[in-house]
Every structure is written in structure tokens, then in C-alpha cells.
Short mmCIF file of C-alpha atoms in Angstrom, two decimals:
data_model
loop_
_atom_site.label_atom_id
_atom_site.label_comp_id
_atom_site.label_asym_id
_atom_site.label_seq_id
_atom_site.Cartn_x
_atom_site.Cartn_y
_atom_site.Cartn_z
CA MET U 1 0.12 0.04 -0.20
CA GLN U 2 2.95 2.26 0.38
CA SER U 3 4.39 1.96 -3.22
CA LEU U 4 4.05 5.01 -5.23
CA GLN U 5 3.56 3.16 -8.64
CA PRO U 6 2.31 -0.05 -7.70
CA ASP U 7 1.52 -2.60 -10.32
CA PRO U 8 -1.96 -2.34 -11.51
CA LYS U 9 -2.62 -6.01 -9.94
CA ALA U 10 -1.41 -4.48 -6.63
CA GLN U 11 -3.49 -1.25 -6.39
CA TYR U 12 -5.66 -1.41 -3.10
CA LYS U 13 -8.14 0.79 -1.75
CA GLY U 14 -7.90 -0.43 1.81
CA VAL U 15 -6.28 -2.78 4.33
CA MET U 16 -9.33 -5.61 3.83
CA GLU U 17 -9.04 -5.48 -0.04
CA ALA U 18 -5.39 -5.81 0.08
CA LEU U 19 -5.20 -8.69 2.69
CA LYS U 20 -8.13 -10.46 0.43
CA ARG U 21 -6.64 -10.04 -2.65
CA MET U 22 -3.02 -11.31 -1.81
CA VAL U 23 -4.21 -14.14 -0.20
CA ARG U 24 -6.61 -15.20 -3.15
CA THR U 25 -4.20 -14.06 -5.93
CA GLU U 26 -0.75 -14.88 -4.44
CA GLY U 27 -1.39 -17.62 -2.05
CA LEU U 28 -2.23 -17.91 1.98
CA PHE U 29 1.01 -17.36 3.17
CA THR U 30 1.88 -14.17 1.22
CA PRO U 31 1.16 -11.70 4.10
CA LEU U 32 3.94 -13.59 5.87
CA ARG U 33 6.71 -13.09 3.81
CA GLY U 34 9.68 -11.74 5.18
CA ILE U 35 8.64 -13.09 8.78
CA ASN U 36 11.91 -15.43 9.26
CA VAL U 37 14.18 -12.43 8.90
CA THR U 38 12.24 -10.22 10.83
CA MET U 39 12.23 -12.79 14.08
CA LEU U 40 16.07 -13.27 13.34
CA GLY U 41 16.54 -9.48 13.86
CA ALA U 42 13.98 -8.82 16.49
CA GLY U 43 15.47 -10.72 19.25
CA PRO U 44 19.13 -9.22 19.81
CA ALA U 45 17.36 -5.63 18.63
CA HIS U 46 14.77 -5.40 21.14
CA ALA U 47 17.40 -6.77 23.99
CA LEU U 48 19.57 -3.94 23.08
CA TYR U 49 16.31 -1.52 22.88
CA PHE U 50 14.83 -2.25 26.52
CA ALA U 51 18.13 -2.51 28.05
CA CYS U 52 19.66 0.94 26.83
CA TYR U 53 16.24 2.63 27.69
CA GLU U 54 15.76 1.29 31.00
CA LYS U 55 19.45 2.32 31.87
CA MET U 56 19.53 5.49 30.10
CA LYS U 57 16.18 6.34 31.53
CA THR U 58 17.54 6.27 34.95
CA THR U 59 20.93 7.92 33.87
CA VAL U 60 19.22 10.91 32.20
CA GLY U 61 16.48 11.29 34.80
CA SER U 62 19.48 11.71 37.67
CA MET U 63 21.55 13.88 35.29
CA ILE U 64 18.65 16.40 35.29
CA ASN U 65 17.78 15.72 38.85
CA HIS U 66 14.30 14.92 38.16
CA VAL U 67 12.42 13.15 40.89
CA GLY U 68 9.92 10.62 39.51
CA ASN U 69 8.88 10.12 35.51
CA SER U 70 10.45 12.45 33.41
CA HIS U 71 9.25 12.80 29.79
CA LEU U 72 12.17 14.28 28.70
CA ALA U 73 14.32 11.51 30.33
CA ASN U 74 11.75 9.13 28.42
CA GLY U 75 12.52 10.99 25.15
CA VAL U 76 16.11 10.95 25.45
CA ALA U 77 16.47 7.30 26.60
CA GLY U 78 14.09 6.10 23.45
CA SER U 79 16.14 7.95 21.01
CA LEU U 80 19.21 6.68 22.33
CA ALA U 81 17.90 3.09 22.33
CA THR U 82 16.78 3.37 18.61
CA VAL U 83 20.16 4.04 17.47
CA LEU U 84 21.26 0.45 18.78
CA HIS U 85 18.01 -1.17 17.85
CA ASP U 86 17.95 -0.04 14.08
CA ALA U 87 21.57 -0.95 13.73
CA VAL U 88 20.44 -4.56 13.79
CA MET U 89 17.19 -4.11 12.17
CA ASN U 90 17.85 -2.11 9.06
CA PRO U 91 19.13 -4.98 7.18
CA ALA U 92 16.61 -7.13 8.28
CA GLU U 93 13.92 -4.27 7.16
CA VAL U 94 15.54 -4.25 3.82
CA VAL U 95 15.49 -7.98 3.17
CA LYS U 96 11.81 -8.01 4.52
CA GLN U 97 10.44 -5.41 2.28
CA ARG U 98 12.07 -6.70 -0.73
CA MET U 99 10.70 -10.13 -0.04
CA GLN U 100 7.31 -8.51 0.32
CA MET U 101 7.15 -6.62 -2.65
CA TYR U 102 4.49 -7.65 -5.25
CA ASN U 103 6.03 -10.10 -7.88
CA SER U 104 9.26 -9.81 -5.71
CA PRO U 105 12.18 -11.70 -7.58
CA TYR U 106 13.41 -13.41 -4.28
CA ARG U 107 12.86 -16.91 -3.45
CA SER U 108 13.80 -17.00 -0.11
CA MET U 109 15.57 -14.81 2.89
CA LEU U 110 19.08 -16.10 1.87
CA HIS U 111 18.58 -15.63 -2.01
CA CYS U 112 17.49 -12.06 -1.13
CA ILE U 113 20.48 -11.29 1.18
CA HIS U 114 23.13 -13.10 -1.48
CA SER U 115 21.40 -11.30 -4.40
CA VAL U 116 20.95 -7.78 -3.02
CA ASN U 117 25.02 -8.07 -1.49
CA LYS U 118 26.35 -9.39 -5.07
CA THR U 119 24.62 -6.66 -7.03
CA GLU U 120 24.54 -3.51 -5.01
CA GLY U 121 27.00 -4.43 -2.37
CA VAL U 122 26.84 -4.42 1.70
CA GLY U 123 26.15 -0.81 1.80
CA ALA U 124 22.53 -1.84 0.27
CA PHE U 125 21.59 -3.14 3.82
CA TYR U 126 22.24 0.11 5.37
CA ARG U 127 21.53 2.60 2.66
CA SER U 128 18.37 3.54 4.64
CA TYR U 129 20.08 3.64 8.26
CA THR U 130 20.08 7.61 8.64
CA THR U 131 16.74 7.59 7.06
CA GLN U 132 15.59 4.97 9.44
CA LEU U 133 16.93 6.85 12.29
CA PHE U 134 15.51 10.12 11.04
CA MET U 135 12.16 8.62 11.41
CA ASN U 136 12.20 5.87 14.34
CA ILE U 137 13.94 8.79 16.68
CA PRO U 138 10.94 11.07 16.65
CA PHE U 139 8.69 7.63 16.65
CA GLN U 140 10.53 6.30 19.56
CA ALA U 141 10.65 9.55 21.36
CA ILE U 142 6.60 9.98 20.92
CA HIS U 143 6.44 6.37 21.54
CA PHE U 144 7.67 6.22 24.84
CA ILE U 145 6.55 9.47 26.21
CA THR U 146 3.07 8.41 25.42
CA TYR U 147 3.57 5.07 26.91
CA GLU U 148 4.83 6.37 30.34
CA PHE U 149 2.17 9.47 30.40
CA THR U 150 -0.64 6.84 29.87
CA GLN U 151 0.80 4.53 32.69
CA GLU U 152 0.68 7.60 34.88
CA GLN U 153 -2.77 7.92 34.05
CA LEU U 154 -3.86 4.22 34.12
CA ASN U 155 -1.26 2.64 36.25
CA PRO U 156 0.29 5.34 39.00
CA GLN U 157 1.55 3.10 41.56
CA ARG U 158 3.61 1.34 38.60
CA GLN U 159 2.99 -2.07 39.27
CA TYR U 160 2.79 -5.05 36.93
CA HIS U 161 -1.05 -4.37 35.55
CA PRO U 162 -1.46 -6.44 32.29
CA GLY U 163 -4.44 -4.42 30.88
CA SER U 164 -2.82 -0.92 31.58
CA HIS U 165 0.46 -2.17 29.68
CA ILE U 166 -1.50 -3.26 26.66
CA ILE U 167 -3.85 -0.34 26.57
CA SER U 168 -0.64 2.25 27.02
CA GLY U 169 1.36 0.18 24.31
CA ALA U 170 -1.54 0.47 21.79
CA ILE U 171 -2.08 3.94 22.55
CA ALA U 172 1.58 4.79 21.92
CA GLY U 173 2.15 2.69 18.97
CA ALA U 174 -0.91 4.58 17.11
CA VAL U 175 -0.08 7.93 18.12
CA ALA U 176 3.69 7.56 17.16
CA ALA U 177 3.18 5.33 13.74
CA ALA U 178 0.43 8.22 12.52
CA ALA U 179 2.83 11.04 13.60
CA THR U 180 5.97 9.60 11.36
CA THR U 181 3.98 7.81 8.84
CA PRO U 182 5.42 10.40 6.24
CA LEU U 183 8.98 9.42 6.96
CA ASP U 184 7.92 5.40 6.82
CA VAL U 185 6.82 6.20 3.08
CA CYS U 186 10.63 7.66 2.31
CA LYS U 187 12.21 4.66 4.07
CA THR U 188 10.12 2.18 2.09
CA LEU U 189 11.22 3.81 -1.17
CA LEU U 190 14.99 4.09 -0.10
CA ASN U 191 14.77 0.07 1.05
CA THR U 192 12.93 -0.96 -2.12
CA GLN U 193 14.16 1.06 -4.64
CA GLU U 194 10.84 0.95 -6.57
CA ASN U 195 11.88 0.86 -10.09
CA THR U 196 8.77 2.25 -11.69
CA ALA U 197 8.28 5.27 -9.61
CA LEU U 198 11.99 6.19 -9.96
CA SER U 199 11.87 5.77 -13.75
CA SER U 200 8.65 8.11 -13.92
CA VAL U 201 10.92 11.01 -12.44
CA HIS U 202 13.84 9.89 -14.76
CA ILE U 203 16.23 8.66 -11.82
CA ASN U 204 18.63 6.11 -13.13
CA GLY U 205 20.59 4.16 -10.55
CA HIS U 206 19.82 4.16 -6.89
CA LEU U 207 18.15 6.79 -4.70
CA SER U 208 19.92 7.71 -1.66
CA GLY U 209 19.45 10.20 1.35
CA MET U 210 16.53 11.20 3.18
CA ALA U 211 16.17 14.52 1.20
CA ASN U 212 15.97 12.86 -1.98
CA ALA U 213 13.56 10.55 -0.65
CA ILE U 214 11.23 13.24 0.66
CA ARG U 215 11.46 15.37 -2.83
CA THR U 216 10.88 12.06 -4.93
CA VAL U 217 7.75 11.00 -2.82
CA TYR U 218 6.39 14.56 -3.05
CA GLN U 219 7.17 14.60 -7.05
CA ILE U 220 5.27 11.35 -7.75
CA GLY U 221 2.56 11.44 -5.06
CA GLY U 222 2.25 15.13 -3.97
CA LEU U 223 1.38 15.31 -0.20
CA GLY U 224 -1.21 12.64 -0.48
CA GLY U 225 2.02 10.58 -1.13
CA TYR U 226 3.37 10.93 2.12
CA PHE U 227 0.36 9.31 4.12
CA LYS U 228 -0.01 6.01 1.55
CA GLY U 229 -0.44 3.18 4.06
CA VAL U 230 -1.20 5.15 7.05
CA GLN U 231 -4.05 3.07 8.22
CA ALA U 232 -2.46 -0.21 7.99
CA ARG U 233 0.52 1.36 9.60
CA VAL U 234 -1.42 2.31 12.51
CA ILE U 235 -3.49 -0.99 12.70
CA TYR U 236 -0.23 -3.03 12.60
CA GLN U 237 1.62 -0.68 15.32
CA MET U 238 -1.47 -0.48 17.71
CA PRO U 239 -1.32 -4.56 18.67
CA SER U 240 2.45 -4.82 17.68
CA THR U 241 3.65 -2.16 20.45
CA ALA U 242 1.08 -3.34 22.83
CA ILE U 243 2.19 -6.91 22.52
CA ALA U 244 5.78 -5.88 22.87
CA TRP U 245 5.17 -3.95 26.13
CA SER U 246 2.75 -6.41 27.69
CA VAL U 247 5.15 -9.29 27.13
CA TYR U 248 8.38 -7.10 28.24
CA GLU U 249 6.41 -5.90 31.54
CA PHE U 250 5.65 -9.65 32.23
CA PHE U 251 9.29 -10.70 31.94
CA LYS U 252 10.54 -8.03 33.77
CA TYR U 253 8.14 -8.72 36.70
CA PHE U 254 8.88 -12.47 36.34
CA LEU U 255 12.42 -12.45 36.34
CA SER U 256 12.78 -9.50 39.06
CA ASN U 257 10.89 -11.57 41.43
CA ARG U 258 13.13 -14.46 40.85
#
């Protein structure tokens, strides 16, 4: 849905239509393409992410002599955690998105990694890293601040409370996803190097850099181009962040008590 100039057979009006047509025309497991590389990257990436966040939240809070919850400390800690998280997840994201494109030429995760490395070099896996940070730092700052703020309202004692973690995570994911969709569209263009879209604005070779991506998206899709797939992105992020926070808070509670 984020594709700027999709194949005529892959033009969708909404999330459910896209899902139904994908399953009907490309097979039942098509919506799960790229899940293996996502799972491989997500483990170490989230370990770094939450460990850095917890440490830096305390460190920054003590540096500014703030008693209790500090939105500034939460935002700074979330931003620093993102740098480590994205260093692991960016290559996985490149492989995942290339496998998920309509009529993707890649048969498997290893085939995609080998082909991209052979034709574009190792740098292709980090071509969108600065863009990813440019998008994810504000995303995670908004995400963590919103989560901690919602926890203050729903769970002021900050005890283990599954319901509040799920609701806070879902709200935080939805707000952050909607606010950063324009940057996500630009990141997707850099990751996929969508040939039809780039050819339409006479770009030969590879597109690189956030400024070029922002300009290209506007040339092709206008202001509306920046919000392609916003509905799908919010629907995806709400359960994603709700699950991530509830599972993380459970294991933090369980392991701390042990």
C-alpha cells in the first residue's frame, strides 16, 4: 500500500481488500513473507533496545535531578535505544521489504541477502539507516513519552498490571505511527528502490538520502503520497506495541521476582 506506483494488479483501496486479494491471487502465506528475517533480527534488536532504554532513562533522569517520571528522560532514552535497535534491524528491514514487494524476484531470505549483496554491495543493507534513524528517533520519542504518560494515568503505582500495559502500548503505537508515516513512506522507497516510481521521475541508478526521498515522494504522489498506507501502519503498530510492552513488562516482573 506504500508503493508509489504499484503494479496494476497490486493497487488496493483499503487494508482488508489488500489482504483478501493477496491471499486469493498470491497464496495463503504471502502476508507472512519476510517473517523469518524479522524474527531473527527482532530478538537481539529488542534486547539492546529495552536494556538501553531502562539504563538511560535512569541515568538521564538523575543527570537532570528529576524526581519521579521525566518525559525528557524518557524521550532521550528512547532515542538512544533506537540507534542500537536500528543498527541490527535495518538490514533485516531491507530484506523483509524486498521480499514483500509484489512479484518479488527473491525466493527466500538467503536468496535475497545473496542477490542484494552481489548486485548492490553490503552498503545496500544500510542505505536507509540514517533515514530509519530520522524516522525512528521521533517515533520512539513519541512512543515512549506517550507510553509512560498513559501509564501515569492508568497505573500510577507503576505495578505489574497487564491491562494497563496493553492499553498504554496500543495508544503509544497508534500515536507514534500516525505522526511518522511520511518518514516511513520515504524509508520504504529507499529500501525497495521501486523501479517504476524512480523511472517516472527520470532517476537512474539508486536513490539515496532522506532529502532526495522526500523530494521524490512529493514529485510522484504530492502531499497525499506521504500518507500512503497510514491506516495499515496504525492497525499494525497498535497490536505490535501492545504485545511488545505487555510481554516485556511480564518478563521484567517475572525475572525481577526471581
